[in-house]
Short mmCIF file of C-alpha atoms and ligand atoms in Angstrom, two decimals:
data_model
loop_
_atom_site.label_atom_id
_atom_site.label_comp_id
_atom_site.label_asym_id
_atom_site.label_seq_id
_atom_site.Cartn_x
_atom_site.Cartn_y
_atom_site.Cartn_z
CA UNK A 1 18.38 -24.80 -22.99
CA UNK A 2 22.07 -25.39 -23.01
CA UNK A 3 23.82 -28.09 -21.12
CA UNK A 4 24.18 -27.22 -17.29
CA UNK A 5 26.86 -28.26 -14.11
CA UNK A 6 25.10 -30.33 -11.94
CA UNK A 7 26.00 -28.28 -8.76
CA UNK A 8 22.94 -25.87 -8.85
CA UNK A 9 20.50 -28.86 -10.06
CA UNK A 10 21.59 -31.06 -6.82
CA UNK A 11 22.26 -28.08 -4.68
CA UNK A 12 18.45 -27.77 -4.67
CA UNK A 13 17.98 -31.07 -4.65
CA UNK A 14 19.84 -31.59 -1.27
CA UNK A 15 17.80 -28.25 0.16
CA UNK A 16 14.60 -29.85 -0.62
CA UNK A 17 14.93 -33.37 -0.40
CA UNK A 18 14.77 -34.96 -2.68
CA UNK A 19 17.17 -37.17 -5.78
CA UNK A 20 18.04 -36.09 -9.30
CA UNK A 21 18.40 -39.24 -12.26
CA UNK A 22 21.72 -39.93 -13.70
CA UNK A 23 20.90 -42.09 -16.12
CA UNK A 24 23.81 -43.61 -18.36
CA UNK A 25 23.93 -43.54 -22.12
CA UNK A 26 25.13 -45.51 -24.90
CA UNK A 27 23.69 -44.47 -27.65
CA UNK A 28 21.23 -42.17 -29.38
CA UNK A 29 18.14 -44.10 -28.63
CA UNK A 30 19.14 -44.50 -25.37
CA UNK A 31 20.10 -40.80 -25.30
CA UNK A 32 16.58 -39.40 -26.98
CA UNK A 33 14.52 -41.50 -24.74
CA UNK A 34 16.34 -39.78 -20.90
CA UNK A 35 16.02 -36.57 -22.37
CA UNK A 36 12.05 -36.78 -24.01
CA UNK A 37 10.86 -38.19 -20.05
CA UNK A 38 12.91 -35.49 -18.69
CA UNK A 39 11.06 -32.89 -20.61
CA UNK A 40 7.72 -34.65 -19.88
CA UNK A 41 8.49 -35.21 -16.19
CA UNK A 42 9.74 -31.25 -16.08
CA UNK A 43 12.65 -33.20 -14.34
CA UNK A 44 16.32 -32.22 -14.01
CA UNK A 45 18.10 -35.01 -15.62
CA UNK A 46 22.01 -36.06 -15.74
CA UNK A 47 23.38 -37.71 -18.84
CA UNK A 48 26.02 -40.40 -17.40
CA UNK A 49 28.76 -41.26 -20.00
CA UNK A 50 31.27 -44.39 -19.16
CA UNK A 51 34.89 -44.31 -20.68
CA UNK A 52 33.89 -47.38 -22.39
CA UNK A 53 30.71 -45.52 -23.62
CA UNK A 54 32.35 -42.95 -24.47
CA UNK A 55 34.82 -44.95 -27.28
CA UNK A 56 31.37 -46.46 -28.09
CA UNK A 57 29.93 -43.39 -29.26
CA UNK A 58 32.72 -42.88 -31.11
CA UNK A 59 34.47 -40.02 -28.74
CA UNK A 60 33.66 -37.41 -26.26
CA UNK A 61 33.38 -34.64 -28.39
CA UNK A 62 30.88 -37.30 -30.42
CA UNK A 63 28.57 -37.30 -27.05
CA UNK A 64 28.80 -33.57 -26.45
CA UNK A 65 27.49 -32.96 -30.53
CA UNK A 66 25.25 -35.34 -30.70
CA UNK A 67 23.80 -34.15 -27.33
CA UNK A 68 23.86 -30.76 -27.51
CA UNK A 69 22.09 -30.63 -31.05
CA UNK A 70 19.38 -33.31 -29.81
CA UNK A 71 18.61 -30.79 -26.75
CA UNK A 72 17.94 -27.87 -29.40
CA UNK A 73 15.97 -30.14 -32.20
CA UNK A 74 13.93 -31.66 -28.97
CA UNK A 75 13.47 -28.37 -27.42
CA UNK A 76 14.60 -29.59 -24.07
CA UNK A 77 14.13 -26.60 -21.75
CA UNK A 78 14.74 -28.54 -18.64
CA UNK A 79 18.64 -28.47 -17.05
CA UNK A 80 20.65 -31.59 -18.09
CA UNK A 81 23.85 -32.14 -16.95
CA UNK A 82 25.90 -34.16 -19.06
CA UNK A 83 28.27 -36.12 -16.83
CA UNK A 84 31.40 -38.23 -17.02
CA UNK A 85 30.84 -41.49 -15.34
CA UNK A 86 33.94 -42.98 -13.03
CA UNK A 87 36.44 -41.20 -14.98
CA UNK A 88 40.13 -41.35 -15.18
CA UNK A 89 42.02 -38.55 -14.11
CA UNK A 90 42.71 -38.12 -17.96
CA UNK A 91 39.44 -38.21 -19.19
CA UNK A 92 38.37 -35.99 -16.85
CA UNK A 93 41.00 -33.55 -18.28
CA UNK A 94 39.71 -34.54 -22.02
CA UNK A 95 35.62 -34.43 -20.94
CA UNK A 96 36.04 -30.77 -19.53
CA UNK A 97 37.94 -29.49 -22.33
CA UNK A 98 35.28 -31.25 -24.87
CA UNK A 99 32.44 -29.54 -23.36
CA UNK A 100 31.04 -32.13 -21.26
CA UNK A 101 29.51 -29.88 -18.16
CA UNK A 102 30.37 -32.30 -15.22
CA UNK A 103 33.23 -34.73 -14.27
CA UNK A 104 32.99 -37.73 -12.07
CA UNK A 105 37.08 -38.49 -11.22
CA UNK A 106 37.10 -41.68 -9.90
CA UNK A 107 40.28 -41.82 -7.48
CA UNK A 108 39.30 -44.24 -5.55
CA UNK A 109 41.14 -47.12 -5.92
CA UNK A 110 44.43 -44.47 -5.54
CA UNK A 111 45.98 -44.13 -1.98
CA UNK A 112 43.80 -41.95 -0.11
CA UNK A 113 46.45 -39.00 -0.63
CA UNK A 114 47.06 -39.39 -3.88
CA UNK A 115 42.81 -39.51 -4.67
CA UNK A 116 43.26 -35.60 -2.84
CA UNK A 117 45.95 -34.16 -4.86
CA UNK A 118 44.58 -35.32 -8.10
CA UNK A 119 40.69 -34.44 -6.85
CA UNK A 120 42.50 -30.88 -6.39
CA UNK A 121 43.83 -30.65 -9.84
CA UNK A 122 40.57 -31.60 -11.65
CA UNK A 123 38.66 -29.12 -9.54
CA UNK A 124 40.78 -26.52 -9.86
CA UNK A 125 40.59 -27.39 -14.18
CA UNK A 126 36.45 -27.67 -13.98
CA UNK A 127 36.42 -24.54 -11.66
CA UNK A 128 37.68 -22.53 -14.82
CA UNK A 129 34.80 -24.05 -17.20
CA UNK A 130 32.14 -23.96 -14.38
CA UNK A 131 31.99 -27.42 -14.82
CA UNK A 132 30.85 -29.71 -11.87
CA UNK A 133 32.90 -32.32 -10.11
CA UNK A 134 32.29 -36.06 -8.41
CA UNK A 135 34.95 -37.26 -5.70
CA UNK A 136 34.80 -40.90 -4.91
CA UNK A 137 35.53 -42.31 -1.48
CA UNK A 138 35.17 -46.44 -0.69
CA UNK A 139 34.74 -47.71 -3.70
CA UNK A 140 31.62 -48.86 -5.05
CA UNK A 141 31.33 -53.07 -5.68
CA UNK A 142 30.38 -55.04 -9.02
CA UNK A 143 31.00 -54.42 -12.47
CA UNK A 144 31.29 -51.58 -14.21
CA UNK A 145 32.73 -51.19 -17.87
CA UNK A 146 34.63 -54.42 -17.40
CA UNK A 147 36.34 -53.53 -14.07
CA UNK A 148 35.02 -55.36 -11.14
CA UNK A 149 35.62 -53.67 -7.36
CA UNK A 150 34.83 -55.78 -4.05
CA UNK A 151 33.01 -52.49 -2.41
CA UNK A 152 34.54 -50.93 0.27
CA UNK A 153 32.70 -48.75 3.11
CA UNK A 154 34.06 -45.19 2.85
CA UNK A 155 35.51 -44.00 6.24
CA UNK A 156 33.71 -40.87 6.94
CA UNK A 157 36.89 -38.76 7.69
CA UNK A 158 37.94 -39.16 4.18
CA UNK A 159 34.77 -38.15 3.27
CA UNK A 160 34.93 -34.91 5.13
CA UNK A 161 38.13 -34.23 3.79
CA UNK A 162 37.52 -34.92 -0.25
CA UNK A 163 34.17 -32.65 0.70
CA UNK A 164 36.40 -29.70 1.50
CA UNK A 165 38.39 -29.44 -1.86
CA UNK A 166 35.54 -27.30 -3.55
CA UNK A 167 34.24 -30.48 -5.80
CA UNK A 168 30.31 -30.25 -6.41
CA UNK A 169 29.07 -33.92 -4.95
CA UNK A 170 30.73 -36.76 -3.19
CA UNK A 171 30.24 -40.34 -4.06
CA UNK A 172 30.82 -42.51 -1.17
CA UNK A 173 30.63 -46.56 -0.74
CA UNK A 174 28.02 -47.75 1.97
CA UNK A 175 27.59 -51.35 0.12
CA UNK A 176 26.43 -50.37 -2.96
CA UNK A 177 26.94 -52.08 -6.09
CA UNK A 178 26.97 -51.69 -9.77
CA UNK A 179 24.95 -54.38 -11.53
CA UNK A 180 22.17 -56.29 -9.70
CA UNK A 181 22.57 -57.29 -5.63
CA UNK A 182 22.93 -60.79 -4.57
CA UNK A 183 20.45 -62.68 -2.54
CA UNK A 184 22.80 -61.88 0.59
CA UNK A 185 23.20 -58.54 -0.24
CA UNK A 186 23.42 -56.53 3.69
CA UNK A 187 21.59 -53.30 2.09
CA UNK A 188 22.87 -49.96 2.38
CA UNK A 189 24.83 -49.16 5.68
CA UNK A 190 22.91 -46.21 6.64
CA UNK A 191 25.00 -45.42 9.55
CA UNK A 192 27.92 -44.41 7.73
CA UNK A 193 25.36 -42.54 5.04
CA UNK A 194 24.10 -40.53 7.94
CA UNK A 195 27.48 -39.50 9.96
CA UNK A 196 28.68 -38.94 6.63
CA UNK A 197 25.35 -37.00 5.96
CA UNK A 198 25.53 -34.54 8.65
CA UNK A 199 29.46 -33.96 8.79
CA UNK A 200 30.06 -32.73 5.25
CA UNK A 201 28.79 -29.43 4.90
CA UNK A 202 25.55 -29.96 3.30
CA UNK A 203 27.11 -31.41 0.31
CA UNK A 204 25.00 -33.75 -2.28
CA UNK A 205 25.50 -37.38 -2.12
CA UNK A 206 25.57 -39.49 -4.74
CA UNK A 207 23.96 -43.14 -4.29
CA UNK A 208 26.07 -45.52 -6.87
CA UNK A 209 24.11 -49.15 -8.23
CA UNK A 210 21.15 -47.41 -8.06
CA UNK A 211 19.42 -50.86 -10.04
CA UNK A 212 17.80 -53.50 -7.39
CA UNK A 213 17.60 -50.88 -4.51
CA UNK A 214 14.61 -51.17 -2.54
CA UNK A 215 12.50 -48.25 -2.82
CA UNK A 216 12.10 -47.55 0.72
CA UNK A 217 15.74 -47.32 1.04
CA UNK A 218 16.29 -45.15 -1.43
CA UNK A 219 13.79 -42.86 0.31
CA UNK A 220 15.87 -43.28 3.41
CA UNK A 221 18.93 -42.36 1.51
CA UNK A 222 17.68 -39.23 0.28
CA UNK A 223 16.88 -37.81 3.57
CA UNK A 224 20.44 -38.14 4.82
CA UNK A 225 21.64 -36.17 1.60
CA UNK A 226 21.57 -38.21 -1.14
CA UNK A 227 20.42 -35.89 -4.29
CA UNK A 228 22.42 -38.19 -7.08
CA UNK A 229 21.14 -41.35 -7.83
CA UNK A 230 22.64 -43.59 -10.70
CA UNK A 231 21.03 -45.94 -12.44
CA UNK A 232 22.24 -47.94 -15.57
CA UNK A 233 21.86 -52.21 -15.23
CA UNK A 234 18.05 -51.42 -15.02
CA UNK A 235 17.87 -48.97 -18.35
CA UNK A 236 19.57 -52.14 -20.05
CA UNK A 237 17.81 -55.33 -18.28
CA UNK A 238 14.60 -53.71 -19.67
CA UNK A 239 16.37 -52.66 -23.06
CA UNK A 240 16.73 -56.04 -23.67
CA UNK A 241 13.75 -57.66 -22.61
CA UNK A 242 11.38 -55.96 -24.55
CA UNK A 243 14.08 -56.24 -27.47
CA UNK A 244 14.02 -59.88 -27.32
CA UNK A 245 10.39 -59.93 -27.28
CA UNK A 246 9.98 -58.24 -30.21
CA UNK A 247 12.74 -60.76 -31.95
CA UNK A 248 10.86 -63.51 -30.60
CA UNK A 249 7.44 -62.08 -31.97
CA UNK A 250 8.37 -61.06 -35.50
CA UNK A 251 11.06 -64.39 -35.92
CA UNK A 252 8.85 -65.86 -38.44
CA UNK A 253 9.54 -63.08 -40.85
CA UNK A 254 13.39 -62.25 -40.07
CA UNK A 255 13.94 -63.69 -43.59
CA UNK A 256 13.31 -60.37 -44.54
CA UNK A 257 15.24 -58.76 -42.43
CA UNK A 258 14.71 -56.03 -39.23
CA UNK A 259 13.93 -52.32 -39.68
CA UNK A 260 16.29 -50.76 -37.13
CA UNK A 261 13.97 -48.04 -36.07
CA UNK A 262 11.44 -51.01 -35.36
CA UNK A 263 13.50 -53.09 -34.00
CA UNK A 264 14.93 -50.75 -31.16
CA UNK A 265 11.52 -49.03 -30.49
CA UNK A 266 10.11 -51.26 -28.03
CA UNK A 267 13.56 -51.48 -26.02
CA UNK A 268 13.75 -47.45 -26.33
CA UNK A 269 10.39 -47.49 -24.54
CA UNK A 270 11.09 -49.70 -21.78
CA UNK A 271 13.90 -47.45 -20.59
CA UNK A 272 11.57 -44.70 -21.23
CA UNK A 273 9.26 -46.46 -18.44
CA UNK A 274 12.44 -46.94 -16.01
CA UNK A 275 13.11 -43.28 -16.16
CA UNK A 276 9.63 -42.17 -15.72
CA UNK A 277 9.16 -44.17 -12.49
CA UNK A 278 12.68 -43.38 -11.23
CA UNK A 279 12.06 -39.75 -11.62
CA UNK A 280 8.87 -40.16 -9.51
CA UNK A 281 10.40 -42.37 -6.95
CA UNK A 282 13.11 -40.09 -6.32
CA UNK A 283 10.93 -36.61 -6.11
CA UNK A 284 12.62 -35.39 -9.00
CA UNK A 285 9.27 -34.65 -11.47
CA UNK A 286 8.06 -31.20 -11.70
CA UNK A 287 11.23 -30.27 -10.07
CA UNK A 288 12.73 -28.17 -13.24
P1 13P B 301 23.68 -49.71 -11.81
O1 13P B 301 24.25 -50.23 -13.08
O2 13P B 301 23.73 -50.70 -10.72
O3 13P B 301 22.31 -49.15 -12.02
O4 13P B 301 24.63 -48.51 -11.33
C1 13P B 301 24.89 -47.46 -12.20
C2 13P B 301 25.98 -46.59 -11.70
O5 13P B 301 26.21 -46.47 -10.52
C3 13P B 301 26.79 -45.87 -12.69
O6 13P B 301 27.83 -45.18 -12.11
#
């Protein structure tokens, strides 16, 4: 199967209730191991790509080849999105026109008007390609690629409004954060995700810092419209556990040197085990 928008996939999602996986990539092993689960889980997946992953992977168009021909080789006949993560309002022009088939453009740290009229000009780009678009409202806390935002709770006026410019799904800040929560950490405000919820036209939400949320509230989430939940900080906490263990086990013999493939095996299986129980936490599994 070919790479899909992520409209139709979280359209149904939203109907039925329950959340579809962006997980973020930075590499092949990282990339092969989201889409084998997927394919065993009969999951929808989305394939989240950073700016910073992005130059990693050396370019967009990079990401979109290397993607695309892994989906034939693997056989993947489940929908995958492949998804710009907090983009730019230029590499959201770049990612459409490389063949990426969804656009998160990030405007939230623009004045409120300015994060419409830009919001309008990507849609109206993606429209063209049948390519989905993200809208971000309140901005979502922590660290992400080296920028870090204080969080912001998005007013749910705004939200309505960014809702009605045609984009796909809405990202909105209700105390989420990227990376893991503090001890003090409030938890998510779920009376702004509910007004927010029921005023926007049945439109799928998108739960940011989807790492260190309880499970029980991200159960809640869903039912007030959440059908986008990203996760990255846990993919790589686990990455580099079991990679140190293996270090640690085979030090003795690192004279010799590592075998790549070895080395990053056990690391490629713990994210493995973070998608699998994601995509059963959030309903997503047999869901294709
Ligand atoms: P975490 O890194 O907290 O899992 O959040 C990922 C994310 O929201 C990417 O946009």
């Amino acid at each position: 199967m070919s790479l899909v928008s992520a409209k139709g996939m979280l359209e149904k999602a939203r109907k039925e209730g329950y959340g579809v996986g962006q997980f973020n990539i930075n590499n092949l092993e990282w990339t092969k191991a989201v889409l084998t689960v997927a394919e065993e889980k009969q999951s929808p997946v989305i394939l989240g790509v950073s700016e910073g992953a992005g130059k990693y992977m050396v370019g967009f168009n990079t990401v979109v080849a290397m993607v695309n021909a892994m989906m034939k080789t693997l056989n993947i006949t489940v929908p995958v999105a492949l998804h710009l993560d907090h983009g730019s309002f230029e590499a959201a022009k770049v990612c459409i026109e490389e063949g990426f088939s969804s656009v998160m453009f990030d405007g939230s740290h623009y004045p409120f008007d300015e994060n419409v009229e830009k919001t309008k000009e990507i849609v109206n780009i993606a429209k063209a390609k049948g390519v989905s678009v993200e809208a971000e409202v309140g901005s979502i806390g922590g660290e992400e690629d080296g920028v870090t935002g204080a969080g912001e709770v998005a007013d749910p006026d705004e939200c309505r409004k960014i809702a009605s410019l045609g984009i796909s799904m809405l990202a909105a800040g209700i105390g989420n954060i990227h990376g893991t929560y503090p001890e003090n950490w409030q938890g998510l405000d779920m009376k702004v995700l509910k007004e927010i919820g029921e005023t926007t036209n049945e439109i799928p939400l998108v739960l940011h810092g989807g790492t260190g949320i309880p499970d029980a509230m991200v159960k809640e989430a869903i039912s007030y419209g959440v059908s986008k939940i990203n996760v990255n900080t846990e993919c790589q906490l686990e990455f580099a556990k079991a990679t140190r263990s293996y270090i640690e086990a085979k030090k003795d013999k690192e004279g010799k040197g590592f075998d790549p493939r070895k080395l990053l095996k056990p690391g490629t299986e713990a994210i493995m085990d973070v998608v699998r129980e994601k995509m059963d936490l959030f309903g997503s599994s047999h869901k294709a």
